[in-house]
Short mmCIF file of C-alpha atoms and ligand atoms in Angstrom, two decimals:
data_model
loop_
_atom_site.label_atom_id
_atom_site.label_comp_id
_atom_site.label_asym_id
_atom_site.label_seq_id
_atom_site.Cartn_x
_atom_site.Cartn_y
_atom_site.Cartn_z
CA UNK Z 1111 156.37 -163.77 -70.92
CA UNK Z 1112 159.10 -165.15 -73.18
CA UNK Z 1113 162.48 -162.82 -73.50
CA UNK Z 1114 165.47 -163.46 -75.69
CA UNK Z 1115 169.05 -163.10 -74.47
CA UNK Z 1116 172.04 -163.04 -76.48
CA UNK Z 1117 175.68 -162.10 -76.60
CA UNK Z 1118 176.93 -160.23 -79.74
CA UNK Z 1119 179.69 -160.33 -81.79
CA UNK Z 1120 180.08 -163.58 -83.52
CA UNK Z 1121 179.46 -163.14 -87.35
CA UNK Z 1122 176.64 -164.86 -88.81
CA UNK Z 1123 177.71 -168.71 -91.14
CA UNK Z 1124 175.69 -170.93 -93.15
CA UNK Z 1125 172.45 -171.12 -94.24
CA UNK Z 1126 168.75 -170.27 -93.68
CA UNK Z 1127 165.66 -171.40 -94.98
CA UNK Z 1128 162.82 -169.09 -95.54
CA UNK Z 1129 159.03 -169.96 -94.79
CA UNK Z 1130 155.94 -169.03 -96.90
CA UNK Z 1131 154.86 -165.35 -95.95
CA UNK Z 1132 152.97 -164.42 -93.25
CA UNK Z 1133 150.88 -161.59 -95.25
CA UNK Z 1134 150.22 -164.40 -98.26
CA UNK Z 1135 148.83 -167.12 -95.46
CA UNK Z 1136 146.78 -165.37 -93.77
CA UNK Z 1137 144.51 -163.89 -96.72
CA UNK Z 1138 145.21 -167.48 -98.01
CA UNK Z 1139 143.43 -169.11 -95.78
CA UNK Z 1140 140.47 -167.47 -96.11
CA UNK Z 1141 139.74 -167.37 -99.19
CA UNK Z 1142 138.74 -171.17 -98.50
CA UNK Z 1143 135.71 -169.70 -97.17
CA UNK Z 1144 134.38 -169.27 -100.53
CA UNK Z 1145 134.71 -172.82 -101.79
CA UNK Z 1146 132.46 -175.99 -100.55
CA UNK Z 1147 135.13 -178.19 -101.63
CA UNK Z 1148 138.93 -178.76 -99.98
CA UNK Z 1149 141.81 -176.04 -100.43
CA UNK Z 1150 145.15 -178.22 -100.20
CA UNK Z 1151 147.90 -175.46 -99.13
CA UNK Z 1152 151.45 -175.75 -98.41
CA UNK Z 1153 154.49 -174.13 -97.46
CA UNK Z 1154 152.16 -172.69 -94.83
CA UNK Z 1155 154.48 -170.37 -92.01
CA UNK Z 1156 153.88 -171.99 -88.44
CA UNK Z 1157 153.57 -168.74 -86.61
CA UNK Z 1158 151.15 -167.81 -84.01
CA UNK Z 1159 149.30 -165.25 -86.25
CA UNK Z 1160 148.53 -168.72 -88.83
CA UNK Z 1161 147.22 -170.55 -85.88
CA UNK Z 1162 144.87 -167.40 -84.13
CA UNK Z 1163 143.41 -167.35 -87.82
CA UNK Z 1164 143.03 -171.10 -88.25
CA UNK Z 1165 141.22 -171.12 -85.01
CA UNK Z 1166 138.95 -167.93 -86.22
CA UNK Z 1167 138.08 -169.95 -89.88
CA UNK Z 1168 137.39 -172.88 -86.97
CA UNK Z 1169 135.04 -171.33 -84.93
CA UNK Z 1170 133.18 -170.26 -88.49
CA UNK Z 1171 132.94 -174.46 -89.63
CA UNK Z 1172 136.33 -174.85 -91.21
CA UNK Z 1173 137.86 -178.14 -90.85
CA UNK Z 1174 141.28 -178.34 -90.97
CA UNK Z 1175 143.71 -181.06 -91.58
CA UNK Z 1176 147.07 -181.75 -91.58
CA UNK Z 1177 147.24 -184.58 -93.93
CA UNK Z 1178 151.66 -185.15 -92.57
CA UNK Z 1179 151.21 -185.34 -88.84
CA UNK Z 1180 154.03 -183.14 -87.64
CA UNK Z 1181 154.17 -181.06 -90.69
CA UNK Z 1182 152.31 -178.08 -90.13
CA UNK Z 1183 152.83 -176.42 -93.05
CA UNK Z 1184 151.02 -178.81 -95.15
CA UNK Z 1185 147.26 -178.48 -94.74
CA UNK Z 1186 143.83 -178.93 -95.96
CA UNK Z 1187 141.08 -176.44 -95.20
CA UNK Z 1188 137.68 -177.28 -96.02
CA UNK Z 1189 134.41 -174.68 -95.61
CA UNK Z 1190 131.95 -177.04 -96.81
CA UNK Z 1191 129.54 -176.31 -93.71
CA UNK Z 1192 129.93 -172.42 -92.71
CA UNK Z 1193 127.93 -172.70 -88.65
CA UNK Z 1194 128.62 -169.11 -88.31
CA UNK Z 1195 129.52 -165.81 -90.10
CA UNK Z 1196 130.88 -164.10 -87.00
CA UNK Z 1197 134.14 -163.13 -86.15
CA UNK Z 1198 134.13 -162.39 -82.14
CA UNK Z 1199 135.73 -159.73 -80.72
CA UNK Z 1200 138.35 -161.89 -78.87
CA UNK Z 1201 139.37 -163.37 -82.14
CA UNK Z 1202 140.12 -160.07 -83.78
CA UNK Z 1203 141.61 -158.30 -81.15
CA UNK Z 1204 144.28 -160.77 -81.02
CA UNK Z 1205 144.97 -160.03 -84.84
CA UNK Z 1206 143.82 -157.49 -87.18
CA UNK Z 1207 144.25 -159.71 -90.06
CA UNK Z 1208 141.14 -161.17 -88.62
CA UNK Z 1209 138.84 -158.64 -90.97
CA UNK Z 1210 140.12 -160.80 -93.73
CA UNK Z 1211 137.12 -163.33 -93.49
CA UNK Z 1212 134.71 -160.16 -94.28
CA UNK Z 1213 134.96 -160.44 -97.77
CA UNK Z 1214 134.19 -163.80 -97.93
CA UNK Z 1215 131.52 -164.61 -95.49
CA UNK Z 1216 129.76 -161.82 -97.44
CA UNK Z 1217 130.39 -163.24 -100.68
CA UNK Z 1218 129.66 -166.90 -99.75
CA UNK Z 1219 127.45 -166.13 -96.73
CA UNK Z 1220 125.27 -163.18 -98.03
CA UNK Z 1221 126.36 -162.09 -94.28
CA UNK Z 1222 129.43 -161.63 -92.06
CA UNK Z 1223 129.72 -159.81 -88.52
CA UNK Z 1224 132.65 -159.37 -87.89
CA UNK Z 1225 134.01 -157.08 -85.21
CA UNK Z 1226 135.92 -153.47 -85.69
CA UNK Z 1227 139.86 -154.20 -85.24
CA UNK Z 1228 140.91 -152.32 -82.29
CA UNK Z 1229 143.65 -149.82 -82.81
CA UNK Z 1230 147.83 -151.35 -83.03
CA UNK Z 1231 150.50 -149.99 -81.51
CA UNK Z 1232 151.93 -148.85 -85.35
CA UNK Z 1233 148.91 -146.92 -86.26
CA UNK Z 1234 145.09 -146.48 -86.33
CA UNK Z 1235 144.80 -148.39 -88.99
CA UNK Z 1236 140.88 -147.96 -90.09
CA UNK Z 1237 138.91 -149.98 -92.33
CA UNK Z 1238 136.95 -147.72 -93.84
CA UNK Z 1239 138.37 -148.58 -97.22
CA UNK Z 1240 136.88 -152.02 -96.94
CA UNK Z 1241 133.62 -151.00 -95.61
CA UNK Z 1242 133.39 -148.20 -98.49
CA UNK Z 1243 133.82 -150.83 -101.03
CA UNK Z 1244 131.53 -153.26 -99.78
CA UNK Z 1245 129.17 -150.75 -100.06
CA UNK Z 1246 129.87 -150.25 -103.30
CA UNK Z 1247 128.98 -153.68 -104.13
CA UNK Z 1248 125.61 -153.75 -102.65
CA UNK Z 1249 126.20 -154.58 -99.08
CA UNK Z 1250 123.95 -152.91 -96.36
CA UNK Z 1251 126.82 -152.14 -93.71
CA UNK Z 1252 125.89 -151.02 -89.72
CA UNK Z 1253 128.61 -150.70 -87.55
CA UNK Z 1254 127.18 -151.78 -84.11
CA UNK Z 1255 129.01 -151.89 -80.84
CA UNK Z 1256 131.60 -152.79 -82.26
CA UNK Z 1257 130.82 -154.99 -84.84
CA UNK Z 1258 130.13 -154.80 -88.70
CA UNK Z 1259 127.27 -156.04 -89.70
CA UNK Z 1260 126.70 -156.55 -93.13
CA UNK Z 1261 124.32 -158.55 -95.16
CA UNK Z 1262 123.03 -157.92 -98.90
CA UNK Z 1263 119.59 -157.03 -99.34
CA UNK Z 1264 117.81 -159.10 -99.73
CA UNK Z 1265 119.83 -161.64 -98.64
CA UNK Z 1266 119.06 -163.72 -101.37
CA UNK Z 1267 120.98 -161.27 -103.34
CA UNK Z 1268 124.90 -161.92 -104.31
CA UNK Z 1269 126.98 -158.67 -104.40
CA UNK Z 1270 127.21 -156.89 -107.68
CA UNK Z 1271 130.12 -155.83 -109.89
CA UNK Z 1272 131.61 -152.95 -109.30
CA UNK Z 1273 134.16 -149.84 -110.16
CA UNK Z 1274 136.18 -149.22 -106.59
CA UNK Z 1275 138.69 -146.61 -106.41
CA UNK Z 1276 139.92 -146.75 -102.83
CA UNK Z 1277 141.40 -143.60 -101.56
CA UNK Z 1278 145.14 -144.85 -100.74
CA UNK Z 1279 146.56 -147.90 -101.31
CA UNK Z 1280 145.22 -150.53 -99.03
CA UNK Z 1281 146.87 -154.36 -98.94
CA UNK Z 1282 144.21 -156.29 -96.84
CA UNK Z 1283 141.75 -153.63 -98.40
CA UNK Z 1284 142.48 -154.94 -102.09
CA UNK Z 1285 142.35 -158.52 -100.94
CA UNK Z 1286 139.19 -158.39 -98.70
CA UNK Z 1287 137.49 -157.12 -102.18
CA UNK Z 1288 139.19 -159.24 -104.54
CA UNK Z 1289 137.34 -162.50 -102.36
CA UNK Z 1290 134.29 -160.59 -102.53
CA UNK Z 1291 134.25 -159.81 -106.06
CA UNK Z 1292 135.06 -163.38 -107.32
CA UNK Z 1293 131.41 -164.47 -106.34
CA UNK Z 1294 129.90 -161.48 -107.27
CA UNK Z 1295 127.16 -160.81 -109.83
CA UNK Z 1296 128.90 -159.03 -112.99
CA UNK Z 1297 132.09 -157.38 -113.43
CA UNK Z 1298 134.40 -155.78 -110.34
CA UNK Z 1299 137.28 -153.37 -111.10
CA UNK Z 1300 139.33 -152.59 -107.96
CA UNK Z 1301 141.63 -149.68 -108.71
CA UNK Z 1302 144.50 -148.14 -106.94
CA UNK Z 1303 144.69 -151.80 -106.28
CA UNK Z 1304 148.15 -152.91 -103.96
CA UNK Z 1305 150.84 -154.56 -106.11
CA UNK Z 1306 152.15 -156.34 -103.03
CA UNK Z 1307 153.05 -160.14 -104.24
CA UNK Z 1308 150.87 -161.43 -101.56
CA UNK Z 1309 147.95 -160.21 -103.31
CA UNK Z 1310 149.12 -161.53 -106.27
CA UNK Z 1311 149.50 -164.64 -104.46
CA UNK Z 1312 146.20 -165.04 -103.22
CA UNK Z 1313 145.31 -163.95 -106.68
CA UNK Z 1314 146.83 -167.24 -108.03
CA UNK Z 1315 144.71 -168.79 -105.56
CA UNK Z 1316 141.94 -167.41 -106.74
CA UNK Z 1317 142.51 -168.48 -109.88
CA UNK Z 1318 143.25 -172.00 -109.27
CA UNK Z 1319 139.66 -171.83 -107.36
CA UNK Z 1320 137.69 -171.30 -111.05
CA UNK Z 1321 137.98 -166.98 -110.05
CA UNK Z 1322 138.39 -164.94 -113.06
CA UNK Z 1323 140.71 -162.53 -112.34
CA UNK Z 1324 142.98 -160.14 -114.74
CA UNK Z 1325 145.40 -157.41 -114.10
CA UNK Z 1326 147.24 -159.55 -111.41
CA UNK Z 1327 150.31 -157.77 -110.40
CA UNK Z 1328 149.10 -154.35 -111.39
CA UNK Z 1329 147.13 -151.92 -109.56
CA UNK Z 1330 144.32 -152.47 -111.64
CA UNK Z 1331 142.27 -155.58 -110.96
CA UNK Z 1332 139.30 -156.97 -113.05
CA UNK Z 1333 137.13 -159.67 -111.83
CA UNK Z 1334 134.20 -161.19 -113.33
CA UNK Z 1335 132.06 -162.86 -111.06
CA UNK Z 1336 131.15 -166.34 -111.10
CA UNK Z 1337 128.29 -168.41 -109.24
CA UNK Z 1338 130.74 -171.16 -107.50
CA UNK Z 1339 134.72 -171.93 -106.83
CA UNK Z 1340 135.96 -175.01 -106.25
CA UNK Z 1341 138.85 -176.73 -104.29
CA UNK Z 1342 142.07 -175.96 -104.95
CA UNK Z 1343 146.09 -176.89 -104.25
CA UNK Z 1344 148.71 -174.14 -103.89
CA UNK Z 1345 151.73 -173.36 -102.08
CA UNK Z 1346 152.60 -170.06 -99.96
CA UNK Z 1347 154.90 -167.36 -101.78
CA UNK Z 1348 157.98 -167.02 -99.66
CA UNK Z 1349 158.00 -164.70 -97.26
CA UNK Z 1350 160.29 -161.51 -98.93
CA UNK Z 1351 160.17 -159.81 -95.32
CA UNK Z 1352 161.66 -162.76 -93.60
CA UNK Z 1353 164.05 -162.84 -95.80
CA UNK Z 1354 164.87 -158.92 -96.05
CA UNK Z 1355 165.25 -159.55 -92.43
CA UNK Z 1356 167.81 -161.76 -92.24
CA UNK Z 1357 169.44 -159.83 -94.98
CA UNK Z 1358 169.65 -156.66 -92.57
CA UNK Z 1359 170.78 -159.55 -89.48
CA UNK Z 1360 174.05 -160.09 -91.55
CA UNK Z 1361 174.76 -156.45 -92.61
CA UNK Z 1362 174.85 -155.29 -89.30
CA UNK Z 1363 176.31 -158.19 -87.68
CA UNK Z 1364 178.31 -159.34 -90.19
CA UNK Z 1365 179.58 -162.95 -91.88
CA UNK Z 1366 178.54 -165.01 -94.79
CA UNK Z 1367 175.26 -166.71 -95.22
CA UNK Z 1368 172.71 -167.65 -98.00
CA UNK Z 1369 169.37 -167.31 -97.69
CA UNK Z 1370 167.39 -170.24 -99.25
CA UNK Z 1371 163.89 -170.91 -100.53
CA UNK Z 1372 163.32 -166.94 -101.00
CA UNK Z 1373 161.82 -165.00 -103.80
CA UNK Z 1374 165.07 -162.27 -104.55
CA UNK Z 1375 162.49 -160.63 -107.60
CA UNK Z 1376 160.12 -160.01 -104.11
CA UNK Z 1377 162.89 -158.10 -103.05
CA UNK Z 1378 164.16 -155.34 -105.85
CA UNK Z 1379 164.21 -152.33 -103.07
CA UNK Z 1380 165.48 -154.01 -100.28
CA UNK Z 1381 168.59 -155.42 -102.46
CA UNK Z 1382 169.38 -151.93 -103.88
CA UNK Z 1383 169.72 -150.53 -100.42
CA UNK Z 1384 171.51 -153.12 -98.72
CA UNK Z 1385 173.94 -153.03 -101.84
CA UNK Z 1386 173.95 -149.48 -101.29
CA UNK Z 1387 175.15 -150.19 -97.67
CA UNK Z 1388 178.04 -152.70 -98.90
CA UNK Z 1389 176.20 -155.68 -98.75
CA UNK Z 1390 177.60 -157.98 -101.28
CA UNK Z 1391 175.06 -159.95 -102.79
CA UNK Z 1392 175.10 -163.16 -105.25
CA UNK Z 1393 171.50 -164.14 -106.32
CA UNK Z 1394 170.08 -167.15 -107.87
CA UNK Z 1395 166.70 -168.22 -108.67
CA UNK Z 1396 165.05 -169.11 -105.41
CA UNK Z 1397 168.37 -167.75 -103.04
CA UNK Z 1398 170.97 -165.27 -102.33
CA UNK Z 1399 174.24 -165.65 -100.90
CA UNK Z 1400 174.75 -162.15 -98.75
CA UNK Z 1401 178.46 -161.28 -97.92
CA UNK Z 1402 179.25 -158.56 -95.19
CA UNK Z 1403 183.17 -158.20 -93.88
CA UNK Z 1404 183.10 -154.28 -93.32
CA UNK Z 1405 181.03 -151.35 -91.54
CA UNK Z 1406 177.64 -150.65 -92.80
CA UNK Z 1407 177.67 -147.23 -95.26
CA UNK Z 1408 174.73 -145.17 -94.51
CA UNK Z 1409 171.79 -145.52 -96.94
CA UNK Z 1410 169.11 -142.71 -96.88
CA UNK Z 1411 165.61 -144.22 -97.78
CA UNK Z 1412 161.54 -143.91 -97.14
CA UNK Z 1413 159.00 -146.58 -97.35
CA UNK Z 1414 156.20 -146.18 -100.12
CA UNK Z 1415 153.47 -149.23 -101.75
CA UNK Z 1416 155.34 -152.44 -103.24
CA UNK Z 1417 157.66 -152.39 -105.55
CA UNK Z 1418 159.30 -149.71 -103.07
CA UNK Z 1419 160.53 -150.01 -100.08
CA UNK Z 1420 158.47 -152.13 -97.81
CA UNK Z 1421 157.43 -150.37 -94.22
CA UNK Z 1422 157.83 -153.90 -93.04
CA UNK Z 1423 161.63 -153.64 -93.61
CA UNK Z 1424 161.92 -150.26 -91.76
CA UNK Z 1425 163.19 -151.26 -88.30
CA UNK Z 1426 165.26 -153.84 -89.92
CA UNK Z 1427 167.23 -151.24 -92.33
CA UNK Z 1428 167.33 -148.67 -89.42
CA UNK Z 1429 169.36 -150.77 -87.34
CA UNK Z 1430 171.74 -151.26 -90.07
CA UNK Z 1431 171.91 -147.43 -90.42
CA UNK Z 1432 172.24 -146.89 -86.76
CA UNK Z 1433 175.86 -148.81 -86.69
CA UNK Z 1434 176.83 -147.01 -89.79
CA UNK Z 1435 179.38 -145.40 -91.02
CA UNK Z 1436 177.71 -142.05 -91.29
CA UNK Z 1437 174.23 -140.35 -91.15
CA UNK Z 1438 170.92 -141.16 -92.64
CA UNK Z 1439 167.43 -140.58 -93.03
CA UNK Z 1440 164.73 -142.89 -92.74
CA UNK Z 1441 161.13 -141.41 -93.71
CA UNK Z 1442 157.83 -143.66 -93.09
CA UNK Z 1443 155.29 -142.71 -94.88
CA UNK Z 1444 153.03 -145.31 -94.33
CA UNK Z 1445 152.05 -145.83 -91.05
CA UNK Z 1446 152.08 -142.49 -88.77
CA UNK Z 1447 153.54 -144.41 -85.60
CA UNK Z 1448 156.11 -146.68 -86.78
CA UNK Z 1449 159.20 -145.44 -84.90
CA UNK Z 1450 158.54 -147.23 -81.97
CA UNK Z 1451 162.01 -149.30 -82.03
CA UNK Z 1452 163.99 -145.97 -81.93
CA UNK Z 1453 163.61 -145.70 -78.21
CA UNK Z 1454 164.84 -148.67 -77.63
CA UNK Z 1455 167.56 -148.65 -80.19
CA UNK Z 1456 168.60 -145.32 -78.64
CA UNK Z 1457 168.90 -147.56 -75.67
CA UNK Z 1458 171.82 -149.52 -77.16
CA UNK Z 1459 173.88 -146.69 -77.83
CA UNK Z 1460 171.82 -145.66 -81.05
CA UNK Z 1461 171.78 -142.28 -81.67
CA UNK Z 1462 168.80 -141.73 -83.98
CA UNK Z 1463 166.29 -138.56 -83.52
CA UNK Z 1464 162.56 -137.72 -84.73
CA UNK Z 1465 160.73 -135.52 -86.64
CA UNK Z 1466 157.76 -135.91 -87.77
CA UNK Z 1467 157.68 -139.06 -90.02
CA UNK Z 1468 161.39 -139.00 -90.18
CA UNK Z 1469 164.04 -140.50 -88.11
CA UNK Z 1470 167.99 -138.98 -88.19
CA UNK Z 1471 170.91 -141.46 -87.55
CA UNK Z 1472 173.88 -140.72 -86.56
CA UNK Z 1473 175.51 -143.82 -87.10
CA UNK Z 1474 178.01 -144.98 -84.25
CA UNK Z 1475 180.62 -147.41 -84.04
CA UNK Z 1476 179.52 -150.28 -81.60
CA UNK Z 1477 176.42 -151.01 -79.43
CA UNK Z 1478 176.53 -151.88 -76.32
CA UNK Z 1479 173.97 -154.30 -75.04
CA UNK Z 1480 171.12 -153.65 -72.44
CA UNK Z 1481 167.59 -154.62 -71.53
CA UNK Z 1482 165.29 -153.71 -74.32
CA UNK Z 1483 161.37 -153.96 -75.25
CA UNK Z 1484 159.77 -155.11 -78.23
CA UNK Z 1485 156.79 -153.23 -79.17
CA UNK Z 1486 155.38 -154.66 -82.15
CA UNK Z 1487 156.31 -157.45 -84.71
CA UNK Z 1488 159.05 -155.92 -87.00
CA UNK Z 1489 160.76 -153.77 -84.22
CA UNK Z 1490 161.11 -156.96 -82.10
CA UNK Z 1491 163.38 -158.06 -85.55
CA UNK Z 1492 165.03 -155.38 -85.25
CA UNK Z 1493 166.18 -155.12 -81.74
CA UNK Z 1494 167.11 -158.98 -82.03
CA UNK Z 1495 169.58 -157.80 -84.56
CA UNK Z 1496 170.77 -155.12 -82.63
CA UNK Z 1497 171.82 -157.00 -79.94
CA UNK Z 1498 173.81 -159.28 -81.88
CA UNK Z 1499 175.59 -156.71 -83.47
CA UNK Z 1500 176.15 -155.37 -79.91
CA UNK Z 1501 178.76 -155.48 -77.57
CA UNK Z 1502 178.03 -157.86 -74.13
CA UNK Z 1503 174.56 -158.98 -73.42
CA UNK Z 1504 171.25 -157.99 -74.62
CA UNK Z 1505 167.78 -159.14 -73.62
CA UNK Z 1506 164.90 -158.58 -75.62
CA UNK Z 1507 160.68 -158.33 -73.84
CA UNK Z 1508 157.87 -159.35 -74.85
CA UNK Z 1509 158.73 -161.21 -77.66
CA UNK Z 1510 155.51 -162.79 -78.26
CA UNK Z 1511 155.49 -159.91 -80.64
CA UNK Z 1512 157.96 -161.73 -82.77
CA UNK Z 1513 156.47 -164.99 -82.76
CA UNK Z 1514 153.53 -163.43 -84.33
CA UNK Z 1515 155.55 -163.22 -88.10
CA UNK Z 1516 158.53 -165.14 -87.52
CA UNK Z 1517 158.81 -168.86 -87.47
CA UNK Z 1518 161.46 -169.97 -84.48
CA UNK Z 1519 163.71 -167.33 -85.43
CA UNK Z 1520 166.32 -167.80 -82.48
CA UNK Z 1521 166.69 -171.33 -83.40
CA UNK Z 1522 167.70 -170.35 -87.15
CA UNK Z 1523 169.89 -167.34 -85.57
CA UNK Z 1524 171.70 -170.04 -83.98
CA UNK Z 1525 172.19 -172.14 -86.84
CA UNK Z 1526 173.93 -169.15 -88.41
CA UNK Z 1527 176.16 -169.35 -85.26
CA UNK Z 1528 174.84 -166.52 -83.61
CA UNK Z 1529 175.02 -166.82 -79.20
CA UNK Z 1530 171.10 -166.72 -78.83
CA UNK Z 1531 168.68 -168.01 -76.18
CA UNK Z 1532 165.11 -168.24 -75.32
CA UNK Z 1533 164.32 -167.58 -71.82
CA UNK Z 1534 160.42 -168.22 -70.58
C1 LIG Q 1117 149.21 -155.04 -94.48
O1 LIG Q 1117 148.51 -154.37 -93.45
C2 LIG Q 1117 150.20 -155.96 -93.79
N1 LIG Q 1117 149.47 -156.95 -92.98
C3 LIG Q 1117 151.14 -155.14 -92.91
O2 LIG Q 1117 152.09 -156.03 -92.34
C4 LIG Q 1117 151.88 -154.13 -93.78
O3 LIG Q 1117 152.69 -153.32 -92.98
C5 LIG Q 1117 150.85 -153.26 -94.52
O4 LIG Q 1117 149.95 -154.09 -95.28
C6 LIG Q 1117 151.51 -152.29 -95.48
O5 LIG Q 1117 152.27 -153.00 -96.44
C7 LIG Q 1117 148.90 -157.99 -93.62
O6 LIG Q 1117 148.97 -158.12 -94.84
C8 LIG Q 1117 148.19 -158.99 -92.76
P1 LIG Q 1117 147.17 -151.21 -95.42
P2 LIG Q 1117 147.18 -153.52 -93.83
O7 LIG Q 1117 145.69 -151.40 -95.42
O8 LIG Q 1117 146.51 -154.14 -95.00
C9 LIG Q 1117 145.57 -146.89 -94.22
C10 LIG Q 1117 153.42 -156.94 -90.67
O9 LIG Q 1117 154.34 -156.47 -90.00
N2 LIG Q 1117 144.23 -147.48 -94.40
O10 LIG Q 1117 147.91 -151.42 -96.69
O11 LIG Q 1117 146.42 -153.32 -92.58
C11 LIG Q 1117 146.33 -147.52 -93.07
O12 LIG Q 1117 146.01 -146.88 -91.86
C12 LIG Q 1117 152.17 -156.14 -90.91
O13 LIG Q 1117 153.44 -158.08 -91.21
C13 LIG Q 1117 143.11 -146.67 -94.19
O14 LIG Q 1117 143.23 -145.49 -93.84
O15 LIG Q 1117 147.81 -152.14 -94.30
C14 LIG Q 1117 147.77 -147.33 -93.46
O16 LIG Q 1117 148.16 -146.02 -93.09
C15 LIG Q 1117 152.22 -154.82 -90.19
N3 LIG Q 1117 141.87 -147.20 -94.36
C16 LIG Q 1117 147.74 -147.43 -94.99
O17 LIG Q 1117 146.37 -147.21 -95.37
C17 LIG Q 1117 141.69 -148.51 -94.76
O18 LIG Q 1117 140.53 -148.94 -94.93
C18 LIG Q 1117 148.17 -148.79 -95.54
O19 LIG Q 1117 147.47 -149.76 -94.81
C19 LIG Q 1117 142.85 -149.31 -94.98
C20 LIG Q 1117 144.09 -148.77 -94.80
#
């Protein structure tokens, strides 16, 4: 298994380019399950979660083409054939994201079985939501060792319109019904809908594909079915958390850099509480030019539904905190077992404590590197910061976690000048 290993304390120079997001691409791509004509994408991340799900929509009867050999964002999906409406069990458990061709295969299929995502180290994370509304639009649902099944009945049938009110807010929830609704029969209104902008992304999408689709943005989404989409050409939203990321990286280890190729009106909560923590910050249209030259101020915060602050940003913030000048309170309210990085953080000379859904830092001066673990995709971020900002050497395991969401981020750490390595 790959590790990281780095040296802190060199500041962080220059500049940084930010992909398309992760949590845009990945609903992104299959939505071209519900066309019979090419989807031309770009600005496509290259991460391993992009390629486990272009390999899922393969297995299905996707083609896909990459019309600039060596560019891999640039790519052309086309569902024209669909061989088979199943998503195996060793596609999914690999990535949860995987549920995302439900919706569709339903829609374009009449049928999808797809299997039950297995639990994740941050959380339970059900589906019910997505099952419920399903339902609600007609589909016969069995969940069968393992799997959902679901087909319309008959299967001639499309899925009908629909009111859906889903209990909590639900991002891959609101997008699995959006697909399902644009080829439904009649009029679907998904409320308590996620504002996220990579639903209104693959919104856009959507749109582009002949989908009729109001209310994007808001948490109150109208779609009136029609009998067909059609091919389509759109490029990836930038990725706000990869961004936010680096953000935190130069907080807590200090420096100058801008971050290009971003989306700063993504990003209203994360700049008010890096601001709050003496980041100085000069933003422009598409990129922000992030200043740090003293300690880190504490910043109290909790994570809540977009336009708040992301619970993708959590580990990232928290390591800023844990080097601050002073104490702080971090509350997730989100997911119920998203402290996972505190551990190890504690391990660098953190001093941050539980309870419940909220963690206390103590901020200290300096860390002082050691061996640490990654345990899921944004805490590996976060304890790759942390060991920059550290003191002596730091090694980061099991890193494949981080090459789930981030594109070669040691290679653009050390572009910013920061003493970085890969190790296999
Ligand atoms: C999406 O996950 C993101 N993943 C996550 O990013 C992100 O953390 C999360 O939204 C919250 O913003 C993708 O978009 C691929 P939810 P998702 O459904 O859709 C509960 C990352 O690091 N819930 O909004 O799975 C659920 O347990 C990843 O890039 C139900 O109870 O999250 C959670 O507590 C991590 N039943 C809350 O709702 C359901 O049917 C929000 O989950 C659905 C959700």
């Amino acid at each position: 298994m790959d590790k990281l290993q780095m040296v802190g304390g060199t500041s962080l120079q220059g500049e940084v380019e930010i992909a398309g997001a992760k949590n845009a691409a990945l609903p992104i791509l299959c939505a071209c399950l519900l066309a019979d004509q090419p989807v031309v994408l770009r600005n496509v991340p290259d991460l391993q979660d992009v390629r486990t799900m272009l390999k899922l929509l393969q297995e299905i009867g996707v083609t896909v083409d990459f019309p600039n050999p060596g560019d891999r964002s640039h790519l052309v999906l086309s569902a024209a054939v669909i061989k088979s409406s199943e998503a195996t069990y060793e596609m999914v458990k690999t990535m949860r994201a995987s549920i995302l061709v439900l919706g569709p295969l339903l829609a374009r299929m009449h049928s999808a079985k797809v299997s039950l995502p297995g639990g994740c180290a941050i959380g339970a994370r059900p589906v019910d939501q997505h099952i419920k509304g399903l339902k609600a639009m007609g589909a016969s649902i069995k969940i069968k060792s393992g799997y959902i099944q679901a087909e319309t009945k008959p299967q001639s049938d499309r899925l009908k319109g629909v009111s859906i009110l889903t209990d909590m807010i639900t991002v891959t929830g609101t997008e699995n019904l959006l697909m399902a609704a644009t080829l439904a029969s009649g009029i679907t209104i998904l409320e308590n809908a996620a504002r996220e902008p990579e639903v209104g992304d693959l919104a856009e999408l959507l749109v582009k594909m002949g989908a009729k689709i109001s209310g994007i943005g808001s948490d109150r989404l109208v779609i009136e079915g029609v009998e067909k989409l059609h091919g389509a050409d759109h490029s990836v939203i930038a990725d706000r958390i990869e961004a936010g990321t680096f953000l935190c990286a130069v907080a807590a280890i200090g420096g100058e850099i801008t971050v290009k190729d971003c989306r700063p009106d993504t990003l209203d909560a994360v700049i008010v509480k890096l601001r709050e923590a003496g980041l100085k910050m000069e933003i422009g249209p598409d990129w922000i030019k992030a200043t740090m030259q003293d300690r880190p101020k504490p910043v109290n915060f909790r994570t809540s539904e977009y336009p708040a602050f992301p619970t993708d940003m959590q580990a990232q913030l928290m390591t800023v905190n844990a080097i601050a000048s002073g104490n702080s309170t971090i509350t997730e309210t989100i997911f119920e077992n998203r402290f996972m990085h505190v551990q190890e953080l504690n391990r660098l000379g953190a001093d941050i404590a539980i309870e419940g859904n909220t963690a206390i830092a103590q901020g200290v001066e300096k860390l002082a590197g050691a061996i640490v673990m990654a345990t899921d995709l944004r805490a590996s971020a976060s304890l790759v910061i942390a060991g920059l900002a550290a003191q002596g050497e730091t090694q980061v395991d099991r890193i494949y976690h981080l090459d789930r969401g981030y594109d070669r981020m040691e290679q653009k750490l050390t572009l910013l000048g920061a003493n970085i390595k890969r190790v296999k």
